[in-house]
Amino acid sequence: MDLMEHQAKEIFLQYGIPVPKGMVLYHESALADALSTIGVDKFGVVKAQVLTGGRGEVGGIKVVDSLTQAREAVRAILGMRIKGLTVEKVLVEEKLDIKNEYFIGITIDPESLPALLISPKGGRDIEQIAKEFPTAIGKYLIRLKNGLPSFEVIELAKSLGLHHTLWGGLVDIAGKLYKAFCEKEATLIEVNPLVETEGGKLIAADGLLNVDDNALFRHSEFSQLRKELREMVLKDKGVDYIDLGDGEVGLLCAGAGMTMLTMDLVVQLGAKARCFIDMSHGVNPVGFTAALEVLASEPGVRYVLVNMFGGLTRMDEVAKSMLQAIESMGAKFPKPMVIRLQGTNVDEGQRIMREAGYEVYSELEEVMATLKKILEVAR
Ligand code: GDP
Ligand code: MN
């Protein structure tokens, strides 16, 4: 799981890594608040919060000098598409007086050891540094039992020609990054750029943190974040996903009204919806793949109820998209799934599903009765 910049920076803060003062906004109306939090004299930078780098080059990062400029920047950036992702929030931060930009990060090396990387050519991505300045990246393999000794960081800094006034700060930040890397079971933690201010301070101007998906179940502190990120990723694919926290049935519907009705019907069976997914704008293989992947992987979801009813939505397309999605995930959907298809081209849609070995119903009563049986057997 990748964290967004502002989420990574929150973790940095917890570990004592200096970050610029800032605030997350979903709407320009919160700007005045941000201005007073950050301080009028320190205002500011507006940064798109999306899960991709290279925001600067496409106008996703703007340095501003006044509230008016900030407002314009927030307006321009919110809703912007960056590499196919829609910007739904911005991070407004204090402006930094940048003297130098460095790179510092810890990643898993091909030898499966954590590797500390430092470069004096920060501000561009690491692949670009590697290409343009191959000798300007220093690497130290962290042998776990030794931890990250200060002198090794200093040796690395020295070998890169970094001035001795930076060594102390780098040792401090590298140590904190390593602690966060281990405790959060990260696969990558990165500060790029690590800014040296005109005042001689080191501060994390950007942050990247990737947490090992297989370790997420050990980190309840990320569960809220995980939900949020998942909702966001799905929304980008035209799929609305709502996690309800408990229950055992995952719902896949089209349209808010149908979703609500289906939820009520599940309750009448003495069960509860764990989550619902509204496919309204995502009836295509990409949307279905995203939706079915969530339903397949979410451990709380034990049964899946698909209730697709549509006039505009063609059921043969629903069927084809669903099957294509299931195929891309593996041979067969891994959980009990009951399906109702009704509406335009329903005969063709049902034929396609049946041919692929799925039971399909036309009427709501029928599909609910089938779900009821499955639930009874399980109990
Ligand atoms: P990325 O391009 O998506 O990785 O975004 P970054 O957060 O790394 O920012 C890209 C560049 O914007 C940095 O390398 C800086 O040069 C510039 N930048 C970011 N924050 C600030 C800031 O607070 N002040 C100034 N002047 N420039 C900034
Ligand atoms: Mn960056």
PDB file of N, CA, C and O in Angstrom, residues 201-268:
ATOM      1  N   LYS A 201      18.941  24.115   7.821  1.00  0.00           N
ATOM      2  CA  LYS A 201      18.186  22.994   8.397  1.00  0.00           C
ATOM      3  C   LYS A 201      17.857  21.965   7.327  1.00  0.00           C
ATOM      4  O   LYS A 201      17.708  22.303   6.157  1.00  0.00           O
ATOM      5  N   LEU A 202      17.700  20.695   7.739  1.00  0.00           N
ATOM      6  CA  LEU A 202      17.234  19.654   6.824  1.00  0.00           C
ATOM      7  C   LEU A 202      15.761  19.387   7.096  1.00  0.00           C
ATOM      8  O   LEU A 202      15.353  19.214   8.248  1.00  0.00           O
ATOM      9  N   ILE A 203      14.971  19.370   6.035  1.00  0.00           N
ATOM     10  CA  ILE A 203      13.536  19.198   6.202  1.00  0.00           C
ATOM     11  C   ILE A 203      12.962  18.387   5.036  1.00  0.00           C
ATOM     12  O   ILE A 203      13.374  18.557   3.883  1.00  0.00           O
ATOM     13  N   ALA A 204      12.042  17.474   5.359  1.00  0.00           N
ATOM     14  CA  ALA A 204      11.466  16.583   4.338  1.00  0.00           C
ATOM     15  C   ALA A 204      10.400  17.324   3.539  1.00  0.00           C
ATOM     16  O   ALA A 204       9.295  17.533   4.005  1.00  0.00           O
ATOM     17  N   ALA A 205      10.745  17.723   2.313  1.00  0.00           N
ATOM     18  CA  ALA A 205       9.795  18.487   1.489  1.00  0.00           C
ATOM     19  C   ALA A 205       8.817  17.578   0.763  1.00  0.00           C
ATOM     20  O   ALA A 205       7.770  18.024   0.332  1.00  0.00           O
ATOM     21  N   ASP A 206       9.176  16.302   0.626  1.00  0.00           N
ATOM     22  CA  ASP A 206       8.257  15.348   0.014  1.00  0.00           C
ATOM     23  C   ASP A 206       8.447  14.032   0.748  1.00  0.00           C
ATOM     24  O   ASP A 206       9.491  13.813   1.375  1.00  0.00           O
ATOM     25  N   GLY A 207       7.458  13.175   0.691  1.00  0.00           N
ATOM     26  CA  GLY A 207       7.564  11.902   1.397  1.00  0.00           C
ATOM     27  C   GLY A 207       6.872  10.783   0.666  1.00  0.00           C
ATOM     28  O   GLY A 207       5.843  10.985   0.022  1.00  0.00           O
ATOM     29  N   LEU A 208       7.501   9.610   0.729  1.00  0.00           N
ATOM     30  CA  LEU A 208       6.930   8.428   0.094  1.00  0.00           C
ATOM     31  C   LEU A 208       7.059   7.291   1.096  1.00  0.00           C
ATOM     32  O   LEU A 208       8.117   7.100   1.705  1.00  0.00           O
ATOM     33  N   LEU A 209       5.986   6.551   1.276  1.00  0.00           N
ATOM     34  CA  LEU A 209       6.039   5.400   2.166  1.00  0.00           C
ATOM     35  C   LEU A 209       5.189   4.307   1.562  1.00  0.00           C
ATOM     36  O   LEU A 209       4.038   4.533   1.211  1.00  0.00           O
ATOM     37  N   ASN A 210       5.800   3.148   1.392  1.00  0.00           N
ATOM     38  CA  ASN A 210       5.042   1.992   0.927  1.00  0.00           C
ATOM     39  C   ASN A 210       5.092   0.931   2.001  1.00  0.00           C
ATOM     40  O   ASN A 210       6.159   0.532   2.445  1.00  0.00           O
ATOM     41  N   VAL A 211       3.904   0.503   2.435  1.00  0.00           N
ATOM     42  CA  VAL A 211       3.827  -0.509   3.491  1.00  0.00           C
ATOM     43  C   VAL A 211       3.548  -1.854   2.837  1.00  0.00           C
ATOM     44  O   VAL A 211       2.728  -1.951   1.922  1.00  0.00           O
ATOM     45  N   ASP A 212       4.227  -2.876   3.323  1.00  0.00           N
ATOM     46  CA  ASP A 212       4.064  -4.225   2.791  1.00  0.00           C
ATOM     47  C   ASP A 212       2.609  -4.684   2.964  1.00  0.00           C
ATOM     48  O   ASP A 212       2.101  -4.752   4.078  1.00  0.00           O
ATOM     49  N   ASP A 213       1.943  -4.997   1.862  1.00  0.00           N
ATOM     50  CA  ASP A 213       0.539  -5.421   1.920  1.00  0.00           C
ATOM     51  C   ASP A 213       0.345  -6.642   2.820  1.00  0.00           C
ATOM     52  O   ASP A 213      -0.656  -6.765   3.511  1.00  0.00           O
ATOM     53  N   ASN A 214       1.330  -7.524   2.793  1.00  0.00           N
ATOM     54  CA  ASN A 214       1.206  -8.754   3.576  1.00  0.00           C
ATOM     55  C   ASN A 214       1.363  -8.517   5.069  1.00  0.00           C
ATOM     56  O   ASN A 214       1.121  -9.408   5.875  1.00  0.00           O
ATOM     57  N   ALA A 215       1.823  -7.320   5.431  1.00  0.00           N
ATOM     58  CA  ALA A 215       2.011  -7.013   6.847  1.00  0.00           C
ATOM     59  C   ALA A 215       0.892  -6.121   7.382  1.00  0.00           C
ATOM     60  O   ALA A 215       0.806  -5.871   8.576  1.00  0.00           O
ATOM     61  N   LEU A 216       0.028  -5.684   6.481  1.00  0.00           N
ATOM     62  CA  LEU A 216      -0.993  -4.691   6.869  1.00  0.00           C
ATOM     63  C   LEU A 216      -1.888  -5.166   8.009  1.00  0.00           C
ATOM     64  O   LEU A 216      -2.297  -4.368   8.853  1.00  0.00           O
ATOM     65  N   PHE A 217      -2.161  -6.460   8.053  1.00  0.00           N
ATOM     66  CA  PHE A 217      -3.071  -6.955   9.092  1.00  0.00           C
ATOM     67  C   PHE A 217      -2.479  -6.757  10.496  1.00  0.00           C
ATOM     68  O   PHE A 217      -3.183  -6.780  11.479  1.00  0.00           O
ATOM     69  N   ARG A 218      -1.184  -6.557  10.589  1.00  0.00           N
ATOM     70  CA  ARG A 218      -0.551  -6.311  11.889  1.00  0.00           C
ATOM     71  C   ARG A 218      -0.607  -4.832  12.273  1.00  0.00           C
ATOM     72  O   ARG A 218      -0.150  -4.454  13.338  1.00  0.00           O
ATOM     73  N   HIS A 219      -1.100  -3.988  11.379  1.00  0.00           N
ATOM     74  CA  HIS A 219      -1.038  -2.545  11.623  1.00  0.00           C
ATOM     75  C   HIS A 219      -2.420  -1.914  11.603  1.00  0.00           C
ATOM     76  O   HIS A 219      -2.847  -1.334  10.607  1.00  0.00           O
ATOM     77  N   SER A 220      -3.087  -2.028  12.743  1.00  0.00           N
ATOM     78  CA  SER A 220      -4.439  -1.462  12.815  1.00  0.00           C
ATOM     79  C   SER A 220      -4.406   0.049  12.620  1.00  0.00           C
ATOM     80  O   SER A 220      -5.397   0.648  12.215  1.00  0.00           O
ATOM     81  N   GLU A 221      -3.248   0.663  12.870  1.00  0.00           N
ATOM     82  CA  GLU A 221      -3.149   2.120  12.686  1.00  0.00           C
ATOM     83  C   GLU A 221      -3.361   2.527  11.224  1.00  0.00           C
ATOM     84  O   GLU A 221      -3.641   3.679  10.926  1.00  0.00           O
ATOM     85  N   PHE A 222      -3.225   1.552  10.305  1.00  0.00           N
ATOM     86  CA  PHE A 222      -3.409   1.883   8.889  1.00  0.00           C
ATOM     87  C   PHE A 222      -4.793   1.533   8.369  1.00  0.00           C
ATOM     88  O   PHE A 222      -5.084   1.754   7.199  1.00  0.00           O
ATOM     89  N   SER A 223      -5.665   0.963   9.219  1.00  0.00           N
ATOM     90  CA  SER A 223      -6.909   0.420   8.666  1.00  0.00           C
ATOM     91  C   SER A 223      -7.808   1.515   8.096  1.00  0.00           C
ATOM     92  O   SER A 223      -8.412   1.354   7.040  1.00  0.00           O
ATOM     93  N   GLN A 224      -7.882   2.643   8.785  1.00  0.00           N
ATOM     94  CA  GLN A 224      -8.698   3.749   8.292  1.00  0.00           C
ATOM     95  C   GLN A 224      -8.155   4.269   6.954  1.00  0.00           C
ATOM     96  O   GLN A 224      -8.887   4.493   6.007  1.00  0.00           O
ATOM     97  N   LEU A 225      -6.845   4.402   6.949  1.00  0.00           N
ATOM     98  CA  LEU A 225      -6.150   4.890   5.760  1.00  0.00           C
ATOM     99  C   LEU A 225      -6.368   3.969   4.565  1.00  0.00           C
ATOM    100  O   LEU A 225      -6.580   4.396   3.442  1.00  0.00           O
ATOM    101  N   ARG A 226      -6.322   2.679   4.871  1.00  0.00           N
ATOM    102  CA  ARG A 226      -6.478   1.675   3.840  1.00  0.00           C
ATOM    103  C   ARG A 226      -7.867   1.771   3.214  1.00  0.00           C
ATOM    104  O   ARG A 226      -8.025   1.696   2.007  1.00  0.00           O
ATOM    105  N   LYS A 227      -8.861   1.964   4.074  1.00  0.00           N
ATOM    106  CA  LYS A 227     -10.227   2.137   3.595  1.00  0.00           C
ATOM    107  C   LYS A 227     -10.320   3.350   2.681  1.00  0.00           C
ATOM    108  O   LYS A 227     -10.877   3.300   1.596  1.00  0.00           O
ATOM    109  N   GLU A 228      -9.770   4.451   3.176  1.00  0.00           N
ATOM    110  CA  GLU A 228      -9.823   5.703   2.418  1.00  0.00           C
ATOM    111  C   GLU A 228      -9.161   5.556   1.054  1.00  0.00           C
ATOM    112  O   GLU A 228      -9.706   5.967   0.036  1.00  0.00           O
ATOM    113  N   LEU A 229      -7.970   4.954   1.069  1.00  0.00           N
ATOM    114  CA  LEU A 229      -7.219   4.802  -0.174  1.00  0.00           C
ATOM    115  C   LEU A 229      -7.980   3.919  -1.145  1.00  0.00           C
ATOM    116  O   LEU A 229      -8.030   4.185  -2.337  1.00  0.00           O
ATOM    117  N   ARG A 230      -8.598   2.891  -0.610  1.00  0.00           N
ATOM    118  CA  ARG A 230      -9.323   1.970  -1.460  1.00  0.00           C
ATOM    119  C   ARG A 230     -10.536   2.671  -2.092  1.00  0.00           C
ATOM    120  O   ARG A 230     -10.789   2.536  -3.279  1.00  0.00           O
ATOM    121  N   GLU A 231     -11.259   3.431  -1.275  1.00  0.00           N
ATOM    122  CA  GLU A 231     -12.406   4.168  -1.804  1.00  0.00           C
ATOM    123  C   GLU A 231     -11.969   5.098  -2.922  1.00  0.00           C
ATOM    124  O   GLU A 231     -12.626   5.232  -3.945  1.00  0.00           O
ATOM    125  N   MET A 232     -10.804   5.741  -2.687  1.00  0.00           N
ATOM    126  CA  MET A 232     -10.315   6.700  -3.664  1.00  0.00           C
ATOM    127  C   MET A 232      -9.928   6.020  -4.978  1.00  0.00           C
ATOM    128  O   MET A 232     -10.280   6.481  -6.055  1.00  0.00           O
ATOM    129  N   VAL A 233      -9.195   4.920  -4.853  1.00  0.00           N
ATOM    130  CA  VAL A 233      -8.740   4.199  -6.042  1.00  0.00           C
ATOM    131  C   VAL A 233      -9.944   3.707  -6.847  1.00  0.00           C
ATOM    132  O   VAL A 233      -9.992   3.813  -8.067  1.00  0.00           O
ATOM    133  N   LEU A 234     -10.954   3.196  -6.136  1.00  0.00           N
ATOM    134  CA  LEU A 234     -12.139   2.692  -6.830  1.00  0.00           C
ATOM    135  C   LEU A 234     -12.910   3.823  -7.495  1.00  0.00           C
ATOM    136  O   LEU A 234     -13.388   3.692  -8.618  1.00  0.00           O
ATOM    137  N   LYS A 235     -13.024   4.938  -6.792  1.00  0.00           N
ATOM    138  CA  LYS A 235     -13.772   6.070  -7.321  1.00  0.00           C
ATOM    139  C   LYS A 235     -13.188   6.533  -8.653  1.00  0.00           C
ATOM    140  O   LYS A 235     -13.917   6.936  -9.556  1.00  0.00           O
ATOM    141  N   ASP A 236     -11.869   6.442  -8.733  1.00  0.00           N
ATOM    142  CA  ASP A 236     -11.191   6.810  -9.971  1.00  0.00           C
ATOM    143  C   ASP A 236     -11.591   5.908 -11.125  1.00  0.00           C
ATOM    144  O   ASP A 236     -11.400   6.247 -12.283  1.00  0.00           O
ATOM    145  N   LYS A 237     -12.107   4.739 -10.801  1.00  0.00           N
ATOM    146  CA  LYS A 237     -12.525   3.799 -11.849  1.00  0.00           C
ATOM    147  C   LYS A 237     -14.034   3.807 -12.027  1.00  0.00           C
ATOM    148  O   LYS A 237     -14.599   2.908 -12.622  1.00  0.00           O
ATOM    149  N   GLY A 238     -14.693   4.822 -11.448  1.00  0.00           N
ATOM    150  CA  GLY A 238     -16.139   4.956 -11.612  1.00  0.00           C
ATOM    151  C   GLY A 238     -16.940   4.079 -10.684  1.00  0.00           C
ATOM    152  O   GLY A 238     -18.118   3.841 -10.888  1.00  0.00           O
ATOM    153  N   VAL A 239     -16.281   3.574  -9.642  1.00  0.00           N
ATOM    154  CA  VAL A 239     -16.922   2.637  -8.734  1.00  0.00           C
ATOM    155  C   VAL A 239     -16.991   3.248  -7.335  1.00  0.00           C
ATOM    156  O   VAL A 239     -15.965   3.643  -6.786  1.00  0.00           O
ATOM    157  N   ASP A 240     -18.204   3.326  -6.770  1.00  0.00           N
ATOM    158  CA  ASP A 240     -18.334   3.852  -5.402  1.00  0.00           C
ATOM    159  C   ASP A 240     -18.333   2.703  -4.422  1.00  0.00           C
ATOM    160  O   ASP A 240     -19.153   1.791  -4.515  1.00  0.00           O
ATOM    161  N   TYR A 241     -17.407   2.777  -3.470  1.00  0.00           N
ATOM    162  CA  TYR A 241     -17.249   1.690  -2.511  1.00  0.00           C
ATOM    163  C   TYR A 241     -17.455   2.223  -1.105  1.00  0.00           C
ATOM    164  O   TYR A 241     -16.841   3.224  -0.730  1.00  0.00           O
ATOM    165  N   ILE A 242     -18.322   1.583  -0.346  1.00  0.00           N
ATOM    166  CA  ILE A 242     -18.518   1.989   1.041  1.00  0.00           C
ATOM    167  C   ILE A 242     -18.327   0.781   1.947  1.00  0.00           C
ATOM    168  O   ILE A 242     -18.972  -0.258   1.786  1.00  0.00           O
ATOM    169  N   ASP A 243     -17.416   0.936   2.894  1.00  0.00           N
ATOM    170  CA  ASP A 243     -17.137  -0.104   3.872  1.00  0.00           C
ATOM    171  C   ASP A 243     -18.031   0.151   5.074  1.00  0.00           C
ATOM    172  O   ASP A 243     -18.035   1.241   5.627  1.00  0.00           O
ATOM    173  N   LEU A 244     -18.808  -0.851   5.475  1.00  0.00           N
ATOM    174  CA  LEU A 244     -19.739  -0.640   6.584  1.00  0.00           C
ATOM    175  C   LEU A 244     -19.203  -1.178   7.907  1.00  0.00           C
ATOM    176  O   LEU A 244     -19.862  -1.089   8.931  1.00  0.00           O
ATOM    177  N   GLY A 245     -18.024  -1.781   7.860  1.00  0.00           N
ATOM    178  CA  GLY A 245     -17.359  -2.164   9.116  1.00  0.00           C
ATOM    179  C   GLY A 245     -17.672  -3.550   9.629  1.00  0.00           C
ATOM    180  O   GLY A 245     -16.789  -4.251  10.066  1.00  0.00           O
ATOM    181  N   ASP A 246     -18.946  -3.970   9.633  1.00  0.00           N
ATOM    182  CA  ASP A 246     -19.217  -5.364  10.004  1.00  0.00           C
ATOM    183  C   ASP A 246     -20.279  -5.946   9.083  1.00  0.00           C
ATOM    184  O   ASP A 246     -20.774  -5.269   8.192  1.00  0.00           O
ATOM    185  N   GLY A 247     -20.633  -7.190   9.307  1.00  0.00           N
ATOM    186  CA  GLY A 247     -21.501  -7.881   8.358  1.00  0.00           C
ATOM    187  C   GLY A 247     -20.683  -8.865   7.556  1.00  0.00           C
ATOM    188  O   GLY A 247     -19.454  -8.898   7.679  1.00  0.00           O
ATOM    189  N   GLU A 248     -21.334  -9.683   6.734  1.00  0.00           N
ATOM    190  CA  GLU A 248     -20.621 -10.741   6.022  1.00  0.00           C
ATOM    191  C   GLU A 248     -20.884 -10.779   4.525  1.00  0.00           C
ATOM    192  O   GLU A 248     -20.238 -11.505   3.803  1.00  0.00           O
ATOM    193  N   VAL A 249     -21.857  -9.973   4.055  1.00  0.00           N
ATOM    194  CA  VAL A 249     -22.206 -10.021   2.634  1.00  0.00           C
ATOM    195  C   VAL A 249     -21.675  -8.780   1.907  1.00  0.00           C
ATOM    196  O   VAL A 249     -21.874  -7.655   2.354  1.00  0.00           O
ATOM    197  N   GLY A 250     -20.976  -9.018   0.828  1.00  0.00           N
ATOM    198  CA  GLY A 250     -20.525  -7.915  -0.020  1.00  0.00           C
ATOM    199  C   GLY A 250     -21.536  -7.703  -1.141  1.00  0.00           C
ATOM    200  O   GLY A 250     -21.911  -8.668  -1.802  1.00  0.00           O
ATOM    201  N   LEU A 251     -21.976  -6.478  -1.313  1.00  0.00           N
ATOM    202  CA  LEU A 251     -22.989  -6.178  -2.329  1.00  0.00           C
ATOM    203  C   LEU A 251     -22.376  -5.491  -3.530  1.00  0.00           C
ATOM    204  O   LEU A 251     -21.557  -4.589  -3.391  1.00  0.00           O
ATOM    205  N   LEU A 252     -22.821  -5.923  -4.676  1.00  0.00           N
ATOM    206  CA  LEU A 252     -22.378  -5.288  -5.916  1.00  0.00           C
ATOM    207  C   LEU A 252     -23.631  -4.916  -6.687  1.00  0.00           C
ATOM    208  O   LEU A 252     -24.366  -5.796  -7.142  1.00  0.00           O
ATOM    209  N   CYS A 253     -23.912  -3.624  -6.790  1.00  0.00           N
ATOM    210  CA  CYS A 253     -25.168  -3.172  -7.385  1.00  0.00           C
ATOM    211  C   CYS A 253     -24.890  -2.039  -8.374  1.00  0.00           C
ATOM    212  O   CYS A 253     -23.762  -1.585  -8.517  1.00  0.00           O
ATOM    213  N   ALA A 254     -25.960  -1.596  -9.011  1.00  0.00           N
ATOM    214  CA  ALA A 254     -25.853  -0.406  -9.852  1.00  0.00           C
ATOM    215  C   ALA A 254     -26.959   0.555  -9.450  1.00  0.00           C
ATOM    216  O   ALA A 254     -28.128   0.190  -9.495  1.00  0.00           O
ATOM    217  N   GLY A 255     -26.583   1.732  -9.012  1.00  0.00           N
ATOM    218  CA  GLY A 255     -27.575   2.737  -8.616  1.00  0.00           C
ATOM    219  C   GLY A 255     -27.778   2.750  -7.113  1.00  0.00           C
ATOM    220  O   GLY A 255     -27.819   1.708  -6.465  1.00  0.00           O
ATOM    221  N   ALA A 256     -27.903   3.949  -6.547  1.00  0.00           N
ATOM    222  CA  ALA A 256     -27.996   4.092  -5.091  1.00  0.00           C
ATOM    223  C   ALA A 256     -29.288   3.476  -4.545  1.00  0.00           C
ATOM    224  O   ALA A 256     -29.284   2.826  -3.501  1.00  0.00           O
ATOM    225  N   GLY A 257     -30.398   3.667  -5.260  1.00  0.00           N
ATOM    226  CA  GLY A 257     -31.677   3.153  -4.787  1.00  0.00           C
ATOM    227  C   GLY A 257     -31.660   1.641  -4.669  1.00  0.00           C
ATOM    228  O   GLY A 257     -32.034   1.072  -3.647  1.00  0.00           O
ATOM    229  N   MET A 258     -31.171   0.991  -5.722  1.00  0.00           N
ATOM    230  CA  MET A 258     -31.105  -0.463  -5.728  1.00  0.00           C
ATOM    231  C   MET A 258     -30.172  -0.961  -4.628  1.00  0.00           C
ATOM    232  O   MET A 258     -30.441  -1.971  -3.977  1.00  0.00           O
ATOM    233  N   THR A 259     -29.092  -0.230  -4.398  1.00  0.00           N
ATOM    234  CA  THR A 259     -28.143  -0.623  -3.362  1.00  0.00           C
ATOM    235  C   THR A 259     -28.819  -0.614  -1.985  1.00  0.00           C
ATOM    236  O   THR A 259     -28.674  -1.558  -1.208  1.00  0.00           O
ATOM    237  N   MET A 260     -29.567   0.462  -1.707  1.00  0.00           N
ATOM    238  CA  MET A 260     -30.236   0.585  -0.403  1.00  0.00           C
ATOM    239  C   MET A 260     -31.252  -0.540  -0.215  1.00  0.00           C
ATOM    240  O   MET A 260     -31.328  -1.175   0.821  1.00  0.00           O
ATOM    241  N   LEU A 261     -32.043  -0.771  -1.258  1.00  0.00           N
ATOM    242  CA  LEU A 261     -33.063  -1.823  -1.202  1.00  0.00           C
ATOM    243  C   LEU A 261     -32.403  -3.176  -0.913  1.00  0.00           C
ATOM    244  O   LEU A 261     -32.842  -3.942  -0.055  1.00  0.00           O
ATOM    245  N   THR A 262     -31.326  -3.461  -1.631  1.00  0.00           N
ATOM    246  CA  THR A 262     -30.655  -4.748  -1.474  1.00  0.00           C
ATOM    247  C   THR A 262     -30.110  -4.907  -0.054  1.00  0.00           C
ATOM    248  O   THR A 262     -30.186  -5.972   0.550  1.00  0.00           O
ATOM    249  N   MET A 263     -29.584  -3.816   0.485  1.00  0.00           N
ATOM    250  CA  MET A 263     -29.078  -3.860   1.861  1.00  0.00           C
ATOM    251  C   MET A 263     -30.176  -4.249   2.833  1.00  0.00           C
ATOM    252  O   MET A 263     -29.976  -5.082   3.724  1.00  0.00           O
ATOM    253  N   ASP A 264     -31.361  -3.654   2.650  1.00  0.00           N
ATOM    254  CA  ASP A 264     -32.501  -3.969   3.519  1.00  0.00           C
ATOM    255  C   ASP A 264     -32.896  -5.436   3.402  1.00  0.00           C
ATOM    256  O   ASP A 264     -33.206  -6.089   4.396  1.00  0.00           O
ATOM    257  N   LEU A 265     -32.885  -5.927   2.179  1.00  0.00           N
ATOM    258  CA  LEU A 265     -33.275  -7.330   1.963  1.00  0.00           C
ATOM    259  C   LEU A 265     -32.295  -8.283   2.646  1.00  0.00           C
ATOM    260  O   LEU A 265     -32.688  -9.328   3.163  1.00  0.00           O
ATOM    261  N   VAL A 266     -31.028  -7.911   2.652  1.00  0.00           N
ATOM    262  CA  VAL A 266     -30.021  -8.745   3.321  1.00  0.00           C
ATOM    263  C   VAL A 266     -30.304  -8.775   4.825  1.00  0.00           C
ATOM    264  O   VAL A 266     -30.234  -9.830   5.465  1.00  0.00           O
ATOM    265  N   VAL A 267     -30.667  -7.642   5.373  1.00  0.00           N
ATOM    266  CA  VAL A 267     -30.994  -7.570   6.806  1.00  0.00           C
ATOM    267  C   VAL A 267     -32.194  -8.473   7.124  1.00  0.00           C
ATOM    268  O   VAL A 267     -32.214  -9.164   8.139  1.00  0.00           O
ATOM    269  N   GLN A 268     -33.162  -8.507   6.205  1.00  0.00           N
ATOM    270  CA  GLN A 268     -34.336  -9.373   6.405  1.00  0.00           C
ATOM    271  C   GLN A 268     -33.970 -10.856   6.460  1.00  0.00           C
ATOM    272  O   GLN A 268     -34.719 -11.660   6.996  1.00  0.00           O
TER     273      GLN A 268
END
